Amino acid sequence: MHLCKTASLLPQDDIEMLIIDNDHAHATISLFGGHVLSFIPKHDNVQRLWLSKEAMLDAQHPIRGGIPICWPWFGAHASESGLASHGYVRTQNWHVVDCADEPEQTVVRLKPSTTQGKGFEGETQLSLVLFIGRELRIQLVTENTGNEPLSYTSALHTYFNIDDINHCELTGLDGDYLDKLQDYQRISTPTPYTFNEETDRVHLVTPESLTIVSGNIKTHIQSNGHDSIVVWNPWADKSKSMQDMEDQGYKNMLCVETAVTQGQQVLPGQSHTLEQVIR
Ligand code: BG6
C-alpha cells in the first residue's frame, strides 16, 4: 500500500515505526501493537504521552508507555488463568490499511494480523483509526462479522506525560470507584483528585471530558463508547519491581484509560467504537 505524503516508515530496534509529520503535529506509532508512542502538537510542542526509558522495543513484550491497545479483554482474563494481561493485540504486528492527507489532519487506519486468539470466541474485524492533527483522535472499532452476539472488554490505556505526580490534579471525575488494590472496594472519588500513593481504580462513570493539570502541562481527554475510566499509577515500589520501568518513572506519568470493563455486547453485523481524543 502507498503511504500518504505525511507518513513514513522507519525501523527502530526490532520494530517498524510509522512516523506522521504534518503541519499540525508529529506522531510516532509502533506497528508492533498498533501502539501510539508519541504525540506532539506543533502549536505548543508539548509531548502529551509518556514512554518508559526502559520500554522493551523487542517486538515480543508489550510496550510500557504510549497508548497500549487492550483487547479483547481488559486486565486479567475473566475465566482462564495464564492468558496475557490486557489481551493479545498489543503484542501483535499491525499493518497500515489506508492513509489520507487532509488539510487539518492525517488519517491512518491500522489492522492487527489476526483478531483470533485463545480466550476469545468472537469473529471480528478490528480497526484502529488515528486522526492526527491539532488533537489526536484514536478510535478502536470492533465489528462482529460472525453469526453470534459477542462481548468484549477493552481499553485505550493511555500513559499521559505529566510534570510531577506529586503536583498533579485530575478533574472531571466524581461518584465512586472500585479500588483494585483493596479487593474492588467501592470508594468515593476524592476532591480534589490528587495522587500520593499507588493508584489502580476503575471509575464506573462515563464523563465525556477530563483534564489533567500538572505544572505547565494541561491535557484534555474526551472519551466515547466507554463504560469506565481507569486511573493507574504504580508509584515507587511497584516501579522498582517492573523491569520495563525506570525507578522514578512513575513521577512523570498518569494512566487515564478510556475503558470498557463491564462487557460490551456487539450483535452480528454491528460494530462498536471506543474513542479517546487528546489535546
Ligand atoms: C491497568 C490495570 O490498567 O494496567 C493495572 O488496572 C495494571 O492493574 C496496569 O497493573 C498495567 O498493566 P500491564 O499488564 O501493562 O503491566
XYZ file of C-alpha atoms and ligand atoms in Angstrom:
295
model
C 0.000 0.000 0.000
C 1.081 3.589 -0.758
C 1.656 5.714 2.316
C 0.306 9.250 2.186
C 2.704 12.215 1.914
C 2.868 12.999 5.646
C 3.658 9.393 6.634
C 6.882 7.403 6.532
C 8.158 4.118 7.909
C 11.307 3.934 9.992
C 12.786 0.800 11.569
C 13.850 1.261 15.205
C 15.303 -1.612 17.218
C 13.103 -4.569 16.235
C 10.049 -2.539 15.350
C 8.752 -0.725 12.310
C 7.670 2.777 13.305
C 5.120 4.819 11.391
C 6.036 8.486 11.588
C 3.410 11.136 10.880
C 4.690 14.645 10.360
C 2.157 17.194 9.124
C 1.601 20.946 9.658
C -0.180 20.331 12.953
C 1.612 17.513 14.754
C 4.346 14.938 14.912
C 3.430 11.392 15.967
C 5.167 8.028 16.195
C 3.222 4.785 16.014
C 4.743 1.369 16.582
C 3.294 -1.162 14.146
C 4.009 -3.741 16.844
C 0.853 -3.417 18.948
C -0.739 -0.674 16.792
C 0.679 1.421 19.579
C 0.954 5.234 19.514
C 4.225 6.140 21.275
C 4.402 9.890 20.826
C 2.070 12.778 20.002
C 3.402 16.318 19.892
C 1.030 19.005 18.583
C 3.031 21.737 16.885
C 1.061 24.689 18.291
C 2.692 24.165 21.704
C 5.328 21.454 21.080
C 4.356 19.660 24.287
C 4.648 15.872 24.300
C 1.285 14.541 25.518
C 2.350 10.901 26.004
C 4.812 9.267 28.360
C 7.080 6.430 27.227
C 9.273 4.499 29.643
C 13.008 4.865 29.060
C 13.194 1.134 29.827
C 10.374 0.143 27.452
C 11.190 -3.087 25.621
C 11.112 -2.429 21.906
C 11.869 -6.035 21.012
C 8.588 -6.877 19.227
C 7.932 -9.512 21.910
C 6.880 -7.708 25.066
C 4.091 -5.164 25.487
C 5.461 -1.602 25.317
C 5.416 0.377 28.597
C 4.032 3.812 27.752
C 2.175 5.490 24.889
C -1.268 4.066 24.140
C -1.413 0.274 24.543
C -4.482 -1.301 22.954
C -6.103 -3.679 25.439
C -8.430 -6.049 23.558
C -10.447 -8.341 23.589
C -10.174 -8.228 27.347
C -9.061 -5.641 29.873
C -6.811 -6.744 32.769
C -6.790 -10.425 33.655
C -8.929 -12.767 31.522
C -12.341 -13.254 33.186
C -12.214 -17.039 33.463
C -8.921 -18.521 32.256
C -5.691 -18.055 34.154
C -2.366 -17.934 32.336
C -3.592 -15.728 29.495
C -1.854 -12.424 28.805
C -2.911 -9.378 30.790
C -4.936 -6.940 28.631
C -5.476 -9.384 25.759
C -3.311 -10.232 22.787
C -3.374 -7.452 20.192
C -0.829 -5.249 21.952
C 1.780 -7.911 21.161
C 0.823 -8.430 17.534
C 2.033 -6.876 14.327
C -0.387 -4.415 12.803
C -0.324 -3.011 9.266
C -1.444 0.183 7.603
C -4.671 -0.315 5.645
C -5.011 3.239 4.398
C -3.682 6.676 4.984
C -5.017 10.081 3.871
C -3.652 13.624 3.981
C -6.391 16.099 4.833
C -5.905 19.849 5.360
C -6.307 19.655 9.135
C -5.034 16.136 9.852
C -3.617 12.848 8.680
C -5.967 9.866 8.922
C -4.459 6.401 9.243
C -6.215 3.060 9.597
C -4.394 0.042 11.026
C -5.364 -3.588 11.455
C -3.785 -6.385 13.502
C -2.581 -9.508 11.711
C -5.371 -11.524 13.342
C -8.190 -10.906 15.806
C -8.450 -14.556 16.837
C -6.725 -15.872 19.929
C -7.054 -18.205 22.872
C -9.663 -16.926 25.327
C -11.930 -15.185 22.806
C -14.534 -16.834 20.585
C -15.817 -13.845 18.613
C -15.378 -13.442 14.857
C -14.386 -9.849 14.279
C -12.702 -7.194 12.204
C -10.725 -4.788 14.357
C -9.514 -1.376 13.153
C -7.601 1.377 14.817
C -8.285 4.733 13.194
C -5.974 7.624 14.084
C -6.774 11.246 13.271
C -3.570 13.189 13.828
C -3.861 16.977 13.791
C -4.013 19.679 16.482
C -5.550 16.902 18.571
C -5.175 13.134 18.460
C -8.379 11.176 17.965
C -8.000 7.433 18.365
C -10.850 5.055 17.545
C -10.867 1.317 18.119
C -13.640 -0.219 16.016
C -14.806 -3.758 16.748
C -17.074 -5.242 14.079
C -18.881 -8.508 14.687
C -18.518 -10.475 11.437
C -19.859 -13.727 12.906
C -23.381 -15.075 13.416
C -23.456 -14.914 17.221
C -23.523 -11.896 19.547
C -20.146 -11.273 21.165
C -18.967 -9.482 24.270
C -15.571 -7.902 24.822
C -13.736 -5.650 27.242
C -11.047 -3.200 26.229
C -9.083 -0.056 26.996
C -7.183 2.715 25.320
C -4.608 2.520 28.103
C -3.029 5.959 27.649
C 0.085 6.923 29.609
C -0.046 10.725 29.863
C 3.103 12.754 30.227
C 2.961 14.907 33.364
C 5.300 17.300 35.102
C 5.148 15.787 38.587
C 2.676 13.254 40.025
C 3.005 14.954 43.415
C 1.675 18.163 41.878
C -0.968 16.849 39.554
C -4.750 17.037 39.563
C -7.282 15.104 37.525
C -10.552 16.968 37.079
C -13.914 15.794 35.748
C -14.411 12.564 37.718
C -16.936 12.114 40.516
C -19.014 9.331 42.104
C -17.483 6.077 43.328
C -14.632 3.968 42.042
C -13.717 0.311 42.555
C -10.286 0.035 44.146
C -8.332 -2.830 42.546
C -5.769 -2.533 45.359
C -8.468 -3.129 48.012
C -10.434 -6.050 46.619
C -12.599 -3.838 44.416
C -13.950 -1.975 47.439
C -16.250 0.893 46.439
C -14.777 4.250 47.479
C -15.836 7.796 46.803
C -13.683 9.832 44.390
C -11.618 12.445 46.246
C -11.940 16.181 45.579
C -9.522 17.489 44.545
C -8.341 14.331 42.797
C -4.598 14.309 43.553
C -2.062 11.484 43.964
C 0.283 10.390 46.761
C 0.325 6.581 46.567
C -0.101 3.597 44.251
C -3.396 4.004 42.418
C -5.387 1.392 40.479
C -9.029 2.404 40.175
C -11.984 1.600 37.978
C -14.374 4.551 37.902
C -17.756 3.303 36.748
C -18.747 6.638 35.304
C -18.625 7.932 31.751
C -17.646 11.588 31.795
C -17.165 12.895 28.285
C -14.376 15.216 29.298
C -11.456 15.100 31.770
C -8.407 17.290 32.303
C -5.003 16.504 33.793
C -3.322 19.587 35.195
C 0.340 19.242 36.109
C 2.715 22.214 36.191
C 2.820 23.682 32.711
C 1.138 20.690 31.121
C -2.645 20.706 30.789
C -4.070 17.794 28.848
C -7.724 17.429 27.869
C -9.208 13.988 27.349
C -12.539 13.199 25.749
C -13.984 9.693 25.742
C -16.775 7.928 23.892
C -18.147 4.378 23.777
C -16.724 3.561 27.227
C -18.354 2.338 30.440
C -15.447 3.234 32.764
C -12.400 5.372 33.256
C -9.410 3.538 34.747
C -6.793 5.557 36.634
C -3.417 3.916 37.276
C -0.046 4.885 38.700
C 2.287 2.154 40.037
C 4.132 4.523 42.449
C 7.659 3.894 43.783
C 7.846 0.276 44.975
C 5.987 -1.219 42.039
C 8.026 0.839 39.563
C 11.198 -0.591 41.104
C 9.844 -4.100 40.652
C 8.980 -3.569 36.985
C 11.778 -4.365 34.555
C 10.486 -2.041 31.858
C 10.012 0.988 34.077
C 12.722 3.268 35.433
C 12.591 3.610 39.254
C 11.492 7.253 39.196
C 9.344 6.893 36.069
C 6.056 6.945 37.983
C 6.611 10.639 38.767
C 6.096 11.693 35.182
C 3.138 9.558 34.112
C -0.510 9.037 34.840
C -2.643 6.471 33.039
C -6.166 7.660 32.352
C -7.790 4.908 30.361
C -10.946 5.078 28.278
C -12.237 1.609 29.012
C -14.946 -0.992 28.668
C -14.626 -3.047 31.858
C -18.197 -4.343 32.173
C -18.516 -6.127 28.816
C -19.710 -4.551 25.593
C -22.105 -6.637 23.554
C -21.906 -6.401 19.769
C -24.610 -8.059 17.661
C -23.827 -9.822 14.357
C -23.274 -7.271 11.600
C -22.912 -4.416 14.121
C -19.851 -2.570 15.330
C -18.782 -0.697 18.451
C -16.303 2.189 18.647
C -14.211 3.056 21.675
C -12.752 6.539 21.274
C -10.343 8.841 23.068
C -9.482 12.369 21.973
C -6.364 14.016 23.399
C -5.495 17.679 23.120
C -4.017 -1.062 34.496
C -4.540 -2.091 35.457
O -4.989 -0.802 33.528
O -2.849 -1.580 33.838
C -3.454 -2.445 36.452
O -5.706 -1.586 36.124
C -2.208 -2.925 35.718
O -3.948 -3.445 37.347
C -1.787 -1.867 34.714
O -1.180 -3.166 36.662
C -0.568 -2.253 33.884
O -0.785 -3.477 33.249
P 0.371 -4.191 32.430
O -0.179 -5.543 32.042
O 0.647 -3.330 31.234
O 1.559 -4.258 33.344
